[in-house]
mmCIF file of C-alpha atoms in Angstrom:
data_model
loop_
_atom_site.group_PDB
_atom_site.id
_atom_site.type_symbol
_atom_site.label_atom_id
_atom_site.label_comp_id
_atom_site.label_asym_id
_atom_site.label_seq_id
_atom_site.Cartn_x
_atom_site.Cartn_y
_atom_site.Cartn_z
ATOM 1 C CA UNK A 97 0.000 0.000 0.000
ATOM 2 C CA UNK A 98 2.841 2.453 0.026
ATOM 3 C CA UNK A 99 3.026 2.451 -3.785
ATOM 4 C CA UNK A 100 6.445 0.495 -3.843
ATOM 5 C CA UNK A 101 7.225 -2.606 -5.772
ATOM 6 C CA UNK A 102 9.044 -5.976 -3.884
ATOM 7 C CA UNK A 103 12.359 -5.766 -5.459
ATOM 8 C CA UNK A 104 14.831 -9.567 -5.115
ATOM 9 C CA UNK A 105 17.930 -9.029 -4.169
ATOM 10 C CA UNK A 106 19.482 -11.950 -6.691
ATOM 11 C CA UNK A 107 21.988 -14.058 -6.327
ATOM 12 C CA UNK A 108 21.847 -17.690 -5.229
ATOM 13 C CA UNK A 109 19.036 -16.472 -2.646
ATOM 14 C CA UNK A 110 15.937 -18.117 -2.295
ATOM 15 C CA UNK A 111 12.957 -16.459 -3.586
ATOM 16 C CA UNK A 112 10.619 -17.779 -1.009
ATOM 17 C CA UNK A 113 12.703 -16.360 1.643
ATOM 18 C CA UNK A 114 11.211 -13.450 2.629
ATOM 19 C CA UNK A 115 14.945 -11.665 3.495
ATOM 20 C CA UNK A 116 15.786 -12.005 -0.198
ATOM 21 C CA UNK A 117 13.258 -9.420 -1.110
ATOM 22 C CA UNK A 118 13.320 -5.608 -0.481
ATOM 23 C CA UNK A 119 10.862 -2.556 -1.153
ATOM 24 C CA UNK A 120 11.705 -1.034 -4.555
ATOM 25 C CA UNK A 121 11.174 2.270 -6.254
ATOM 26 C CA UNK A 122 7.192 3.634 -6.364
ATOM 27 C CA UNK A 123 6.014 1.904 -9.551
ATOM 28 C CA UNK A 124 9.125 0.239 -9.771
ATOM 29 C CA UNK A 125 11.965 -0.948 -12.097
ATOM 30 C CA UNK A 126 9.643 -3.473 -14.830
ATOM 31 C CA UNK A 127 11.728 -4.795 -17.592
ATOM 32 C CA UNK A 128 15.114 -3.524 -16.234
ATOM 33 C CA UNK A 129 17.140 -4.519 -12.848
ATOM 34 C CA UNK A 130 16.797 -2.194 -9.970
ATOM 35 C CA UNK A 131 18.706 1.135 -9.804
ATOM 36 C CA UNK A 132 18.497 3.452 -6.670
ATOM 37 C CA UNK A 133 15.492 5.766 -6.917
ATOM 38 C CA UNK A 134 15.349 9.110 -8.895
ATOM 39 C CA UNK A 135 13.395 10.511 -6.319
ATOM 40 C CA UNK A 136 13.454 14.446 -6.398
ATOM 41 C CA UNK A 137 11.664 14.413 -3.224
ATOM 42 C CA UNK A 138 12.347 12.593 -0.170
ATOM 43 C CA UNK A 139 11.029 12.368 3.348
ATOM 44 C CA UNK A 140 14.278 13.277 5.253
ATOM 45 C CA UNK A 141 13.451 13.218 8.847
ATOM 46 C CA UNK A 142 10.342 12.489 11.250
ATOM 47 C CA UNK A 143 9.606 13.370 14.438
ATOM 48 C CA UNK A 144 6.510 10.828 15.657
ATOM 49 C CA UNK A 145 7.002 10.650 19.980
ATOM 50 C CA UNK A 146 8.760 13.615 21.736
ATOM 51 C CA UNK A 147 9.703 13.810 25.193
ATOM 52 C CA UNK A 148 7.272 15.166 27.135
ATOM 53 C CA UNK A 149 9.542 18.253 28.329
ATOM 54 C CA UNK A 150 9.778 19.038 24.809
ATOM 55 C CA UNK A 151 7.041 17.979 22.881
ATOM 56 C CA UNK A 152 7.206 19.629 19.467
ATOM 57 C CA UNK A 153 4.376 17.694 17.871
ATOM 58 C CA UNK A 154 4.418 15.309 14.999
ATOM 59 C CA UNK A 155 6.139 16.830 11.958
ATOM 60 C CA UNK A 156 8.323 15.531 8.990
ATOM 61 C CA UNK A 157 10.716 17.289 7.076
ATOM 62 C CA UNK A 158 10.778 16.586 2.864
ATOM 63 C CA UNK A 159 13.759 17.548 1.220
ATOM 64 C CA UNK A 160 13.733 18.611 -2.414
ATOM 65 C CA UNK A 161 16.590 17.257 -4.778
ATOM 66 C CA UNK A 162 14.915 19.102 -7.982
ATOM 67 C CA UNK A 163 17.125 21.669 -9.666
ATOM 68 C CA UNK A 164 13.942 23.801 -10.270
ATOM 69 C CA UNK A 165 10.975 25.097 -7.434
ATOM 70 C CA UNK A 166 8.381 22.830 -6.911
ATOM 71 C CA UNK A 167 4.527 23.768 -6.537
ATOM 72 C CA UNK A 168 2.970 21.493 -3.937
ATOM 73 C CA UNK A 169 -0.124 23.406 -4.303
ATOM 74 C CA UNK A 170 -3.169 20.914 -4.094
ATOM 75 C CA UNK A 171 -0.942 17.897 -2.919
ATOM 76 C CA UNK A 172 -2.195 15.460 -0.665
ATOM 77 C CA UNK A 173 -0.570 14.036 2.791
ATOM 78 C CA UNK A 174 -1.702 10.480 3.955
ATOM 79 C CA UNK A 175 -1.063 8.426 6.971
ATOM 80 C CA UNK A 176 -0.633 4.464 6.633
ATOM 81 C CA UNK A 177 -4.548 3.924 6.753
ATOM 82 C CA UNK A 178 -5.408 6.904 4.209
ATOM 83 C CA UNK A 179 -8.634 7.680 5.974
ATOM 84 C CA UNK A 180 -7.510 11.105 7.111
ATOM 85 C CA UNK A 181 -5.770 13.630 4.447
ATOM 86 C CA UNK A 182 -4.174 16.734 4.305
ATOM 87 C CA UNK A 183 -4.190 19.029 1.212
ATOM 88 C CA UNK A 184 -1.179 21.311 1.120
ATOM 89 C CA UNK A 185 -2.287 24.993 0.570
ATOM 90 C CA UNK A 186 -2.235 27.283 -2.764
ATOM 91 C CA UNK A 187 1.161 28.895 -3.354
ATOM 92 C CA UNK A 188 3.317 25.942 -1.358
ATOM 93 C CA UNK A 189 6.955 26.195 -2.927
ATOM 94 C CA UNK A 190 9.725 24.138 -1.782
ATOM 95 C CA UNK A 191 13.010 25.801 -3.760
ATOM 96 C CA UNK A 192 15.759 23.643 -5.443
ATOM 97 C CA UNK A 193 17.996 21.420 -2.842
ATOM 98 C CA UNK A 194 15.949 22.379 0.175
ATOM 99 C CA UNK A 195 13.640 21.680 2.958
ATOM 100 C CA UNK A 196 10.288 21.908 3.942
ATOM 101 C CA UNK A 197 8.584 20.580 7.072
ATOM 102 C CA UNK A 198 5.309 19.591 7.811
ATOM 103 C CA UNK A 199 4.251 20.026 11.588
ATOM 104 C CA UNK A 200 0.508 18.743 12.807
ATOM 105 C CA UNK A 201 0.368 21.550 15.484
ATOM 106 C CA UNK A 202 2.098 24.844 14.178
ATOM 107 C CA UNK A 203 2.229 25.991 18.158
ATOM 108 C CA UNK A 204 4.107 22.923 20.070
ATOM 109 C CA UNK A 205 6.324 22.464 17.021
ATOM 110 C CA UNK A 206 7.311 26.403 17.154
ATOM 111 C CA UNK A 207 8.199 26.483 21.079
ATOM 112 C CA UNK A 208 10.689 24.050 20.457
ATOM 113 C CA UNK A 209 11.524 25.175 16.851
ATOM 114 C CA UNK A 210 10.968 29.144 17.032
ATOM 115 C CA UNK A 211 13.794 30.026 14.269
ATOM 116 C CA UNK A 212 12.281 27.477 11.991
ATOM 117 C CA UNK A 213 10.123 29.625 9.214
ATOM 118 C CA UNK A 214 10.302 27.165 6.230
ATOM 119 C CA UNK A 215 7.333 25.184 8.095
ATOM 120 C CA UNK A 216 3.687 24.348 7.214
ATOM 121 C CA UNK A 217 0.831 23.260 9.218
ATOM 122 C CA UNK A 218 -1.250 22.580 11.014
ATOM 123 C CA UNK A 219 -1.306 19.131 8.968
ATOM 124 C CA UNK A 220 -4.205 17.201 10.430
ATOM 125 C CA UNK A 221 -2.325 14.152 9.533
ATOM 126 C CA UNK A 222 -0.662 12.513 12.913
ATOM 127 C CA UNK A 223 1.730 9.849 13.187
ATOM 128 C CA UNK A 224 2.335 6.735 14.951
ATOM 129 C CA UNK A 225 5.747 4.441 15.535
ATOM 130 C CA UNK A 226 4.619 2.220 13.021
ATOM 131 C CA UNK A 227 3.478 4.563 10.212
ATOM 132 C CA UNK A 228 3.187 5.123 6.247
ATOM 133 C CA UNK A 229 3.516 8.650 5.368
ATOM 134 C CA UNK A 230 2.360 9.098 0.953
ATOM 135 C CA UNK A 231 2.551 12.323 -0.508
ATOM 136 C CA UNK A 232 0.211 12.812 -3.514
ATOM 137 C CA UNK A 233 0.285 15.153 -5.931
ATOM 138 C CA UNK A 234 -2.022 17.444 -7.698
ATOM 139 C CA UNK A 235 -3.327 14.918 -10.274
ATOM 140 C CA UNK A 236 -3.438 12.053 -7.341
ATOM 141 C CA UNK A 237 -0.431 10.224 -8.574
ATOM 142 C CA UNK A 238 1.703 8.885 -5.668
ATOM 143 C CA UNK A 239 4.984 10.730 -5.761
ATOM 144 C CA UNK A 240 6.584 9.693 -2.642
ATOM 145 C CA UNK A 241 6.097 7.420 0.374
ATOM 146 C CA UNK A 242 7.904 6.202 3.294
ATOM 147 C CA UNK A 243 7.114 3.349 5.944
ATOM 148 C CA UNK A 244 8.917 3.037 8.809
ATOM 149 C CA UNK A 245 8.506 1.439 12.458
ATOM 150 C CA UNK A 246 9.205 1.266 15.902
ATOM 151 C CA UNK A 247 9.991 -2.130 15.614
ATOM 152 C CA UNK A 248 13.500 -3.712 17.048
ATOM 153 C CA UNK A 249 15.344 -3.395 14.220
ATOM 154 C CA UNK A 250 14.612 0.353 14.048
ATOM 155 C CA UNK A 251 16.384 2.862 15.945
ATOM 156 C CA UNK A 252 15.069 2.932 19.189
ATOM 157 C CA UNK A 253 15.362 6.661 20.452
ATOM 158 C CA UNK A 254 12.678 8.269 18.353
ATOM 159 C CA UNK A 255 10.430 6.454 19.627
ATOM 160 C CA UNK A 256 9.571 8.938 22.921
ATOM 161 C CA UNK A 257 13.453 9.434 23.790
ATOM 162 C CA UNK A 258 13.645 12.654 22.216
ATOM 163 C CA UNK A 259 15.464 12.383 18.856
ATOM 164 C CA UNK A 260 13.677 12.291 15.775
ATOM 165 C CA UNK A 261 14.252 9.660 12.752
ATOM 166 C CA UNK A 262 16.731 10.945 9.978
ATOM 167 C CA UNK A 263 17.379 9.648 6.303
ATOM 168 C CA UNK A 264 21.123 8.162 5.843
ATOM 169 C CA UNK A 265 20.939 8.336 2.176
ATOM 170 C CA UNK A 266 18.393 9.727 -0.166
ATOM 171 C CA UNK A 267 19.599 6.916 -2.613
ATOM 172 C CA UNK A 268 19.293 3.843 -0.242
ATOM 173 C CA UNK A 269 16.411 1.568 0.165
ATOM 174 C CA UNK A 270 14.148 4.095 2.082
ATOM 175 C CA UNK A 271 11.655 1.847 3.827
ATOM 176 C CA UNK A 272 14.859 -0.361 5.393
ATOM 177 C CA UNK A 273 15.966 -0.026 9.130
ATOM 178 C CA UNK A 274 19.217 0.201 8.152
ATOM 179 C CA UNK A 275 19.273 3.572 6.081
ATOM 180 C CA UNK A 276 17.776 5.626 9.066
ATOM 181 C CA UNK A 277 19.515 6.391 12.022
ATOM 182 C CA UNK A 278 18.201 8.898 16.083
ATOM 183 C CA UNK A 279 18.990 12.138 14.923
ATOM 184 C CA UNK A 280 19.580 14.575 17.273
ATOM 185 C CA UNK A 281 17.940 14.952 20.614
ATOM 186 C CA UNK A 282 14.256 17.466 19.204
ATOM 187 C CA UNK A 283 15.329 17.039 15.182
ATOM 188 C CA UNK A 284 17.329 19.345 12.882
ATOM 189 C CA UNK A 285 14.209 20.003 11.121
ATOM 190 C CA UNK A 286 14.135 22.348 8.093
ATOM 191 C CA UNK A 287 18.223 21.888 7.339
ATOM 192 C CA UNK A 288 20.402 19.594 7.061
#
């Protein structure tokens, strides 16, 4: 459901083993072997549990790997179930090789964030430890999605220990464990 194809890794694996197989590209690689994904947007960090003492809300950060602006005007933000959606305002621009973060409650994310500007909200999207976050865009084709977890094989300490979850590499598998790693304690959101 998070628009990505199940990729096999190769080799001498077995193809009933569910380990050989990883989540591809959105709509995939057919008729050619995998290559990391083109994406010019990416979901680059998420903040889903804050501490208590510094509860900034949920909020994500996309980054934008496009050469040119992009108008987000009209998109559409989903959680894993879909039920409840967020359409991103008229006259939304993320700029060329930047940020943009997305914050479900403008006023706890700014107390902890109050030099962060390049933030929109409120989103009435939340998210949980175990989550799917799809962006959609303006003609309701999936652009980008991530799913990630709170799972044991995830990093543990953004999951209500105060760090948030942060992208290794834009061009690694990005629904795998193992390219995201805690950030730092409240997020970096809206830079690097």
């Amino acid at each position: 459901g998070a628009g990505r194809t199940l990729e096999f890794y190769g080799g001498t694996l077995s193809q009933n083993d569910p380990a050989s197989w990883f989540p591809g590209c959105i709509a995939g690689s057919p008729g050619e072997a995998y290559f990391p994904c083109d994406s010019f947007l990416v979901v680059n960090e998420i903040n889903y549990s804050s501490l208590t003492s510094s509860d900034a809300g949920d909020w994500f950060e996309l980054r934008s790997f496009s050469s040119s602006s992009v108008d987000l005007s009209g998109w559409r933000i989903t959680d894993e179930n879909g039920t409840v959606n967020y359409t991103i305002p008229s006259g939304t621009i993320i700029e060329p090789d930047s940020f943009l973060v997305f914050a479900k409650d403008i006023s706890l994310f700014q107390l902890i964030h109050p030099t962060v500007t390049n933030v929109v909200g409120p989103i009435s999207v939340a998210y949980g430890g175990t989550d799917i976050i799809r962006m959609y865009d303006d003609t309701d084709v999936l652009q980008l999605s991530v799913a990630y977890s709170n799972s044991p094989n995830w990093p543990q300490e953004p999951n209500g220990l105060g760090t948030t979850l942060e992208l290794v590499s834009a061009s690694g598998i990005m629904n795998d464990a193992d390219n995201w790693f805690s950030g730092c304690p409240n997020g970096s959101p809206g830079r690097e």
